[in-house]
PDB file of C-alpha atoms in Angstrom:
ATOM      1  CA  GLY A   1      -0.227  -9.643  14.244  1.00 85.00           C
ATOM      2  CA  GLU A   2      -1.940 -10.067  10.906  1.00 90.00           C
ATOM      3  CA  ASN A   3      -0.341 -12.232   8.205  1.00 94.00           C
ATOM      4  CA  VAL A   4      -1.573 -12.154   4.596  1.00 97.00           C
ATOM      5  CA  GLU A   5      -0.603 -14.773   2.035  1.00 98.00           C
ATOM      6  CA  GLN A   6      -1.201 -14.095  -1.670  1.00 98.00           C
ATOM      7  CA  HIS A   7      -1.145 -16.506  -4.633  1.00 98.00           C
ATOM      8  CA  PRO A   8      -0.045 -16.833  -7.329  1.00 98.00           C
ATOM      9  CA  SER A   9       3.083 -14.697  -7.387  1.00 97.00           C
ATOM     10  CA  THR A  10       2.888 -14.457 -11.186  1.00 98.00           C
ATOM     11  CA  LEU A  11      -0.075 -14.915 -13.503  1.00 98.00           C
ATOM     12  CA  SER A  12      -0.025 -14.863 -17.284  1.00 98.00           C
ATOM     13  CA  VAL A  13      -3.267 -14.813 -19.298  1.00 98.00           C
ATOM     14  CA  GLN A  14      -4.426 -14.125 -22.815  1.00 98.00           C
ATOM     15  CA  GLU A  15      -6.414 -10.995 -23.538  1.00 98.00           C
ATOM     16  CA  GLY A  16     -10.090 -11.666 -22.917  1.00 97.00           C
ATOM     17  CA  ASP A  17      -9.479 -14.417 -20.369  1.00 97.00           C
ATOM     18  CA  SER A  18     -10.299 -14.135 -16.677  1.00 98.00           C
ATOM     19  CA  ALA A  19      -7.733 -13.751 -13.920  1.00 98.00           C
ATOM     20  CA  VAL A  20      -8.142 -14.795 -10.290  1.00 98.00           C
ATOM     21  CA  ILE A  21      -5.857 -13.874  -7.405  1.00 98.00           C
ATOM     22  CA  LYS A  22      -6.349 -15.373  -3.959  1.00 98.00           C
ATOM     23  CA  CYS A  23      -5.408 -14.221  -0.472  1.00 98.00           C
ATOM     24  CA  THR A  24      -5.699 -15.663   3.001  1.00 98.00           C
ATOM     25  CA  TYR A  25      -5.426 -13.783   6.275  1.00 97.00           C
ATOM     26  CA  SER A  26      -4.811 -14.873   9.846  1.00 96.00           C
ATOM     27  CA  ASP A  27      -6.402 -12.276  12.143  1.00 94.00           C
ATOM     28  CA  SER A  28     -10.135 -12.885  12.605  1.00 93.00           C
ATOM     29  CA  ALA A  29     -10.445  -9.246  13.749  1.00 92.00           C
ATOM     30  CA  SER A  30      -9.647  -7.996  10.244  1.00 93.00           C
ATOM     31  CA  ASN A  31     -12.703  -6.340   8.748  1.00 92.00           C
ATOM     32  CA  TYR A  32     -11.454  -4.393   5.729  1.00 94.00           C
ATOM     33  CA  PHE A  33      -9.904  -5.921   2.597  1.00 96.00           C
ATOM     34  CA  PRO A  34      -8.715  -3.613  -0.198  1.00 96.00           C
ATOM     35  CA  TRP A  35      -7.055  -4.546  -3.469  1.00 98.00           C
ATOM     36  CA  TYR A  36      -4.429  -2.325  -5.058  1.00 98.00           C
ATOM     37  CA  LYS A  37      -2.958  -2.166  -8.550  1.00 98.00           C
ATOM     38  CA  GLN A  38       0.606  -0.914  -8.923  1.00 98.00           C
ATOM     39  CA  GLU A  39       1.997   0.066 -12.290  1.00 97.00           C
ATOM     40  CA  LEU A  40       5.703   0.516 -12.954  1.00 94.00           C
ATOM     41  CA  GLY A  41       7.085   3.613 -11.259  1.00 93.00           C
ATOM     42  CA  LYS A  42       3.761   4.451  -9.629  1.00 95.00           C
ATOM     43  CA  GLY A  43       2.221   4.099  -6.221  1.00 96.00           C
ATOM     44  CA  PRO A  44      -0.442   1.487  -5.397  1.00 97.00           C
ATOM     45  CA  GLN A  45      -3.895   2.506  -6.621  1.00 97.00           C
ATOM     46  CA  LEU A  46      -7.031   1.229  -4.921  1.00 96.00           C
ATOM     47  CA  ILE A  47      -9.191  -0.701  -7.393  1.00 97.00           C
ATOM     48  CA  ILE A  48     -11.807  -2.270  -5.130  1.00 97.00           C
ATOM     49  CA  ASP A  49     -12.367  -2.978  -1.454  1.00 95.00           C
ATOM     50  CA  ILE A  50     -14.723  -5.063   0.642  1.00 95.00           C
ATOM     51  CA  ARG A  51     -15.780  -4.985   4.262  1.00 91.00           C
ATOM     52  CA  SER A  52     -16.472  -7.986   6.450  1.00 88.00           C
ATOM     53  CA  ASN A  53     -20.251  -7.507   6.438  1.00 86.00           C
ATOM     54  CA  VAL A  54     -20.349  -8.150   2.673  1.00 84.00           C
ATOM     55  CA  GLY A  55     -19.601 -11.400   0.829  1.00 91.00           C
ATOM     56  CA  GLU A  56     -19.133 -10.063  -2.669  1.00 95.00           C
ATOM     57  CA  LYS A  57     -18.672  -6.764  -4.449  1.00 95.00           C
ATOM     58  CA  LYS A  58     -18.467  -5.996  -8.148  1.00 96.00           C
ATOM     59  CA  ASP A  59     -17.325  -2.991 -10.148  1.00 94.00           C
ATOM     60  CA  GLN A  60     -17.548  -3.470 -13.910  1.00 96.00           C
ATOM     61  CA  ARG A  61     -14.920  -6.119 -14.817  1.00 97.00           C
ATOM     62  CA  ILE A  62     -13.592  -6.444 -11.290  1.00 98.00           C
ATOM     63  CA  ALA A  63     -15.134  -8.416  -8.440  1.00 98.00           C
ATOM     64  CA  VAL A  64     -13.996  -9.396  -4.983  1.00 98.00           C
ATOM     65  CA  THR A  65     -15.337 -12.228  -2.829  1.00 97.00           C
ATOM     66  CA  LEU A  66     -14.824 -12.717   0.888  1.00 97.00           C
ATOM     67  CA  ASN A  67     -15.200 -15.878   2.954  1.00 96.00           C
ATOM     68  CA  LYS A  68     -14.848 -14.833   6.598  1.00 94.00           C
ATOM     69  CA  THR A  69     -15.158 -18.356   7.935  1.00 94.00           C
ATOM     70  CA  ALA A  70     -12.277 -19.610   5.845  1.00 95.00           C
ATOM     71  CA  LYS A  71     -10.420 -16.297   6.132  1.00 96.00           C
ATOM     72  CA  HIS A  72      -9.837 -15.897   2.448  1.00 96.00           C
ATOM     73  CA  PHE A  73     -10.724 -13.377  -0.220  1.00 97.00           C
ATOM     74  CA  SER A  74     -10.220 -13.271  -3.962  1.00 98.00           C
ATOM     75  CA  LEU A  75      -9.978 -10.802  -6.824  1.00 98.00           C
ATOM     76  CA  HIS A  76     -11.607 -11.685 -10.129  1.00 98.00           C
ATOM     77  CA  ILE A  77     -10.886  -9.752 -13.308  1.00 98.00           C
ATOM     78  CA  THR A  78     -12.970 -10.673 -16.348  1.00 97.00           C
ATOM     79  CA  GLU A  79     -12.308  -9.866 -20.009  1.00 98.00           C
ATOM     80  CA  THR A  80      -8.718  -8.938 -19.264  1.00 98.00           C
ATOM     81  CA  GLN A  81      -6.994  -6.281 -21.356  1.00 97.00           C
ATOM     82  CA  PRO A  82      -3.274  -5.550 -21.836  1.00 97.00           C
ATOM     83  CA  GLU A  83      -3.657  -2.427 -19.679  1.00 97.00           C
ATOM     84  CA  ASP A  84      -4.616  -4.680 -16.754  1.00 98.00           C
ATOM     85  CA  SER A  85      -0.968  -5.823 -16.681  1.00 98.00           C
ATOM     86  CA  ALA A  86       0.499  -4.671 -13.357  1.00 98.00           C
ATOM     87  CA  VAL A  87       1.333  -5.875  -9.848  1.00 98.00           C
ATOM     88  CA  TYR A  88      -1.743  -6.516  -7.719  1.00 98.00           C
ATOM     89  CA  PHE A  89      -1.732  -6.478  -3.926  1.00 98.00           C
ATOM     90  CA  CYS A  90      -4.330  -7.647  -1.464  1.00 98.00           C
ATOM     91  CA  ALA A  91      -4.379  -6.286   2.063  1.00 97.00           C
ATOM     92  CA  ALA A  92      -6.227  -6.795   5.333  1.00 96.00           C
ATOM     93  CA  SER A  93      -6.830  -4.475   8.254  1.00 93.00           C
ATOM     94  CA  PRO A  94      -8.425  -4.966  11.686  1.00 86.00           C
ATOM     95  CA  SER A  95      -8.644  -1.259  12.479  1.00 75.00           C
ATOM     96  CA  TYR A  96      -6.969   2.126  12.487  1.00 74.00           C
ATOM     97  CA  GLY A  97      -5.799   1.841   8.918  1.00 77.00           C
ATOM     98  CA  LYS A  98      -3.097  -0.665   9.724  1.00 88.00           C
ATOM     99  CA  LEU A  99      -2.967  -2.469   6.386  1.00 93.00           C
ATOM    100  CA  THR A 100      -1.014  -5.696   6.102  1.00 95.00           C
ATOM    101  CA  PHE A 101      -0.231  -6.446   2.464  1.00 97.00           C
ATOM    102  CA  GLY A 102       0.157  -9.704   0.596  1.00 98.00           C
ATOM    103  CA  GLN A 103       3.335 -10.387  -1.353  1.00 97.00           C
ATOM    104  CA  GLY A 104       1.895  -9.207  -4.675  1.00 97.00           C
ATOM    105  CA  THR A 105       0.947 -10.868  -7.966  1.00 98.00           C
ATOM    106  CA  ILE A 106       2.533  -9.865 -11.257  1.00 98.00           C
ATOM    107  CA  LEU A 107      -0.271 -10.092 -13.825  1.00 98.00           C
ATOM    108  CA  THR A 108       0.676 -10.136 -17.506  1.00 98.00           C
ATOM    109  CA  VAL A 109      -2.072  -9.971 -20.136  1.00 98.00           C
ATOM    110  CA  HIS A 110      -0.857 -10.997 -23.580  1.00 97.00           C
ATOM    111  CA  PRO A 111      -2.559  -9.362 -26.602  1.00 94.00           C
TER     112      PRO A 111
ATOM    113  CA  ASP B   1      -3.753  18.182  -9.190  1.00 63.00           C
ATOM    114  CA  THR B   2      -1.742  15.418  -7.544  1.00 68.00           C
ATOM    115  CA  ALA B   3      -3.592  14.194  -4.450  1.00 93.00           C
ATOM    116  CA  VAL B   4      -0.591  12.817  -2.538  1.00 97.00           C
ATOM    117  CA  SER B   5       2.749  14.196  -3.612  1.00 97.00           C
ATOM    118  CA  GLN B   6       6.203  13.203  -2.431  1.00 97.00           C
ATOM    119  CA  THR B   7       9.556  14.867  -2.924  1.00 97.00           C
ATOM    120  CA  PRO B   8      12.074  13.983  -4.067  1.00 97.00           C
ATOM    121  CA  LYS B   9      11.133  11.192  -6.487  1.00 96.00           C
ATOM    122  CA  TYR B  10      14.687   9.827  -6.464  1.00 97.00           C
ATOM    123  CA  LEU B  11      17.283  10.112  -3.735  1.00 97.00           C
ATOM    124  CA  VAL B  12      20.812   8.764  -4.118  1.00 97.00           C
ATOM    125  CA  THR B  13      23.162   9.242  -1.190  1.00 96.00           C
ATOM    126  CA  GLN B  14      26.075   7.777   0.717  1.00 96.00           C
ATOM    127  CA  MET B  15      25.933   5.499   3.721  1.00 96.00           C
ATOM    128  CA  GLY B  16      25.979   7.438   6.976  1.00 96.00           C
ATOM    129  CA  ASN B  17      24.246  10.532   5.608  1.00 97.00           C
ATOM    130  CA  ASP B  18      20.993  12.034   6.934  1.00 97.00           C
ATOM    131  CA  LYS B  19      18.147  12.674   4.518  1.00 97.00           C
ATOM    132  CA  SER B  20      14.487  13.743   4.522  1.00 97.00           C
ATOM    133  CA  ILE B  21      11.508  12.879   2.352  1.00 98.00           C
ATOM    134  CA  LYS B  22       8.518  15.200   2.219  1.00 97.00           C
ATOM    135  CA  CYS B  23       4.875  14.351   1.680  1.00 97.00           C
ATOM    136  CA  GLU B  24       1.842  16.543   1.166  1.00 97.00           C
ATOM    137  CA  GLN B  25      -1.805  15.667   0.539  1.00 97.00           C
ATOM    138  CA  ASN B  26      -4.513  17.986  -0.756  1.00 96.00           C
ATOM    139  CA  LEU B  27      -7.429  15.627  -0.118  1.00 94.00           C
ATOM    140  CA  GLY B  28      -8.364  17.115   3.237  1.00 93.00           C
ATOM    141  CA  HIS B  29      -7.633  13.788   4.933  1.00 93.00           C
ATOM    142  CA  ASP B  30      -6.912  13.516   8.656  1.00 91.00           C
ATOM    143  CA  THR B  31      -4.557  10.539   8.541  1.00 92.00           C
ATOM    144  CA  MET B  32      -1.233  10.007   6.800  1.00 94.00           C
ATOM    145  CA  TYR B  33       1.071   6.999   6.541  1.00 94.00           C
ATOM    146  CA  TRP B  34       4.575   5.972   5.564  1.00 96.00           C
ATOM    147  CA  TYR B  35       5.201   2.604   3.911  1.00 96.00           C
ATOM    148  CA  LYS B  36       8.421   0.906   2.819  1.00 97.00           C
ATOM    149  CA  GLN B  37       8.535  -1.275  -0.313  1.00 97.00           C
ATOM    150  CA  ASP B  38      11.607  -3.470  -0.538  1.00 95.00           C
ATOM    151  CA  SER B  39      13.329  -4.906  -3.590  1.00 93.00           C
ATOM    152  CA  LYS B  40      10.895  -7.841  -3.641  1.00 92.00           C
ATOM    153  CA  LYS B  41       7.960  -5.412  -3.824  1.00 93.00           C
ATOM    154  CA  PHE B  42       6.835  -6.214  -0.285  1.00 95.00           C
ATOM    155  CA  LEU B  43       4.902  -3.284   1.222  1.00 96.00           C
ATOM    156  CA  LYS B  44       5.063  -2.707   4.958  1.00 95.00           C
ATOM    157  CA  ILE B  45       3.613   0.058   7.079  1.00 94.00           C
ATOM    158  CA  MET B  46       6.073   2.123   9.116  1.00 94.00           C
ATOM    159  CA  PHE B  47       4.124   4.972  10.709  1.00 92.00           C
ATOM    160  CA  SER B  48       0.734   6.627  10.799  1.00 91.00           C
ATOM    161  CA  TYR B  49      -0.298  10.061  12.017  1.00 89.00           C
ATOM    162  CA  ASN B  50      -3.790  11.335  12.695  1.00 87.00           C
ATOM    163  CA  ASN B  51      -4.142  15.091  13.040  1.00 83.00           C
ATOM    164  CA  LYS B  52      -0.424  15.406  13.818  1.00 82.00           C
ATOM    165  CA  GLU B  53      -0.505  12.633  16.431  1.00 86.00           C
ATOM    166  CA  LEU B  54       1.383   9.354  16.037  1.00 88.00           C
ATOM    167  CA  ILE B  55      -1.046   6.410  16.075  1.00 86.00           C
ATOM    168  CA  ILE B  56       0.902   3.596  14.416  1.00 84.00           C
ATOM    169  CA  ASN B  57       4.584   3.018  15.035  1.00 85.00           C
ATOM    170  CA  GLU B  58       5.783  -0.318  13.717  1.00 86.00           C
ATOM    171  CA  THR B  59       9.091  -1.902  14.598  1.00 78.00           C
ATOM    172  CA  VAL B  60      11.239   0.620  12.795  1.00 86.00           C
ATOM    173  CA  PRO B  61      14.792   1.633  13.808  1.00 90.00           C
ATOM    174  CA  ASN B  62      14.792   4.898  15.719  1.00 91.00           C
ATOM    175  CA  ARG B  63      16.986   6.331  12.961  1.00 95.00           C
ATOM    176  CA  PHE B  64      13.637   6.920  11.236  1.00 95.00           C
ATOM    177  CA  SER B  65      11.705   9.867  12.621  1.00 93.00           C
ATOM    178  CA  PRO B  66       8.417  11.043  11.158  1.00 93.00           C
ATOM    179  CA  LYS B  67       7.267  14.619  11.664  1.00 93.00           C
ATOM    180  CA  SER B  68       3.847  16.080  10.956  1.00 92.00           C
ATOM    181  CA  PRO B  69       3.800  19.891  11.033  1.00 91.00           C
ATOM    182  CA  ASP B  70       0.097  19.876  10.125  1.00 91.00           C
ATOM    183  CA  LYS B  71      -2.428  17.293   9.007  1.00 90.00           C
ATOM    184  CA  ALA B  72      -1.660  17.856   5.324  1.00 94.00           C
ATOM    185  CA  HIS B  73       2.045  17.108   5.675  1.00 95.00           C
ATOM    186  CA  LEU B  74       4.036  14.146   6.918  1.00 95.00           C
ATOM    187  CA  ASN B  75       7.790  14.124   6.498  1.00 96.00           C
ATOM    188  CA  LEU B  76      10.237  11.301   7.092  1.00 96.00           C
ATOM    189  CA  HIS B  77      13.741  11.970   8.336  1.00 97.00           C
ATOM    190  CA  ILE B  78      16.341   9.228   8.274  1.00 96.00           C
ATOM    191  CA  ASN B  79      19.602   9.476  10.184  1.00 96.00           C
ATOM    192  CA  SER B  80      22.817   7.542   9.560  1.00 96.00           C
ATOM    193  CA  LEU B  81      21.572   5.854   6.403  1.00 96.00           C
ATOM    194  CA  GLU B  82      22.463   2.177   5.946  1.00 96.00           C
ATOM    195  CA  LEU B  83      22.580  -0.019   2.841  1.00 95.00           C
ATOM    196  CA  GLY B  84      19.443  -1.834   4.004  1.00 94.00           C
ATOM    197  CA  ASP B  85      17.478   1.414   3.883  1.00 96.00           C
ATOM    198  CA  SER B  86      17.531   1.253   0.085  1.00 97.00           C
ATOM    199  CA  ALA B  87      13.877   0.904  -0.914  1.00 97.00           C
ATOM    200  CA  VAL B  88      10.915   2.809  -2.266  1.00 98.00           C
ATOM    201  CA  TYR B  89       9.108   4.812   0.414  1.00 98.00           C
ATOM    202  CA  PHE B  90       5.435   5.580  -0.092  1.00 98.00           C
ATOM    203  CA  CYS B  91       3.311   8.159   1.625  1.00 97.00           C
ATOM    204  CA  ALA B  92      -0.448   7.619   1.837  1.00 96.00           C
ATOM    205  CA  SER B  93      -3.471   9.331   3.336  1.00 95.00           C
ATOM    206  CA  SER B  94      -7.020   8.452   4.361  1.00 93.00           C
ATOM    207  CA  GLN B  95     -10.002  10.227   5.871  1.00 89.00           C
ATOM    208  CA  GLU B  96      -9.891   8.846   9.389  1.00 77.00           C
ATOM    209  CA  PRO B  97      -8.293   5.938  11.184  1.00 67.00           C
ATOM    210  CA  GLY B  98     -11.024   4.691  13.444  1.00 65.00           C
ATOM    211  CA  VAL B  99     -13.067   3.145  10.667  1.00 72.00           C
ATOM    212  CA  ASN B 100     -10.972   1.796   7.830  1.00 81.00           C
ATOM    213  CA  GLN B 101     -11.097   4.184   4.900  1.00 85.00           C
ATOM    214  CA  PRO B 102      -9.439   3.829   1.485  1.00 92.00           C
ATOM    215  CA  GLN B 103      -5.819   4.873   1.518  1.00 93.00           C
ATOM    216  CA  HIS B 104      -4.476   6.989  -1.334  1.00 95.00           C
ATOM    217  CA  PHE B 105      -0.806   6.570  -2.171  1.00 97.00           C
ATOM    218  CA  GLY B 106       1.781   8.894  -3.622  1.00 97.00           C
ATOM    219  CA  ASP B 107       4.120   7.731  -6.378  1.00 96.00           C
ATOM    220  CA  GLY B 108       6.973   6.975  -4.026  1.00 97.00           C
ATOM    221  CA  THR B 109      10.535   8.084  -3.334  1.00 98.00           C
ATOM    222  CA  ARG B 110      13.214   5.677  -4.526  1.00 97.00           C
ATOM    223  CA  LEU B 111      16.074   5.808  -2.023  1.00 97.00           C
ATOM    224  CA  SER B 112      19.395   4.323  -3.090  1.00 97.00           C
ATOM    225  CA  ILE B 113      22.293   4.086  -0.647  1.00 96.00           C
ATOM    226  CA  LEU B 114      25.771   3.827  -2.129  1.00 91.00           C
TER     227      LEU B 114
END
């Protein structure tokens, strides 16, 4: 089955800096890669996703890149703000909504 | 106007008891899921239903039984609760399973076994 590795497990940045979280996956059949943000006491919230026919996608301060050959994808957050502090999860899915999640990254943005 | 709602939010019970968690979505989605998040925040899929039919059934003890009375509801019943069942259980929904669609999560049910 699919295996997703996520790094780093914790990331601390100053407000205004950029943050990058990286994930690798094992199943070459995976074709859908969402990123979720989870705040304390809440469920995961989708922030951006990318499909295997696209190499990069951007939404305001958030961007995701995908390298299918190397089987890795990354989340980039620019101009970080304290409200970006949360746990971020990457995930991969070959089909039928079967998401396999990474281990999560605790992002702390210091004012 | 909660899109995916779960009840109860907290559930504290004794080992050996049977309990149920309910989930409802008002997004008009065809597919619903149950996930388990352990104490290390690791999220793992348990089940998925599409239009009341089971389509994903991961390696989960048969003490866990999902039930979907209609496509807007997916409940999770757990028999003979064990200490290791303590976790946060999330319900999610998406439009259809065949082509990956964004999954929308509820805010979870925190289950604590004493």
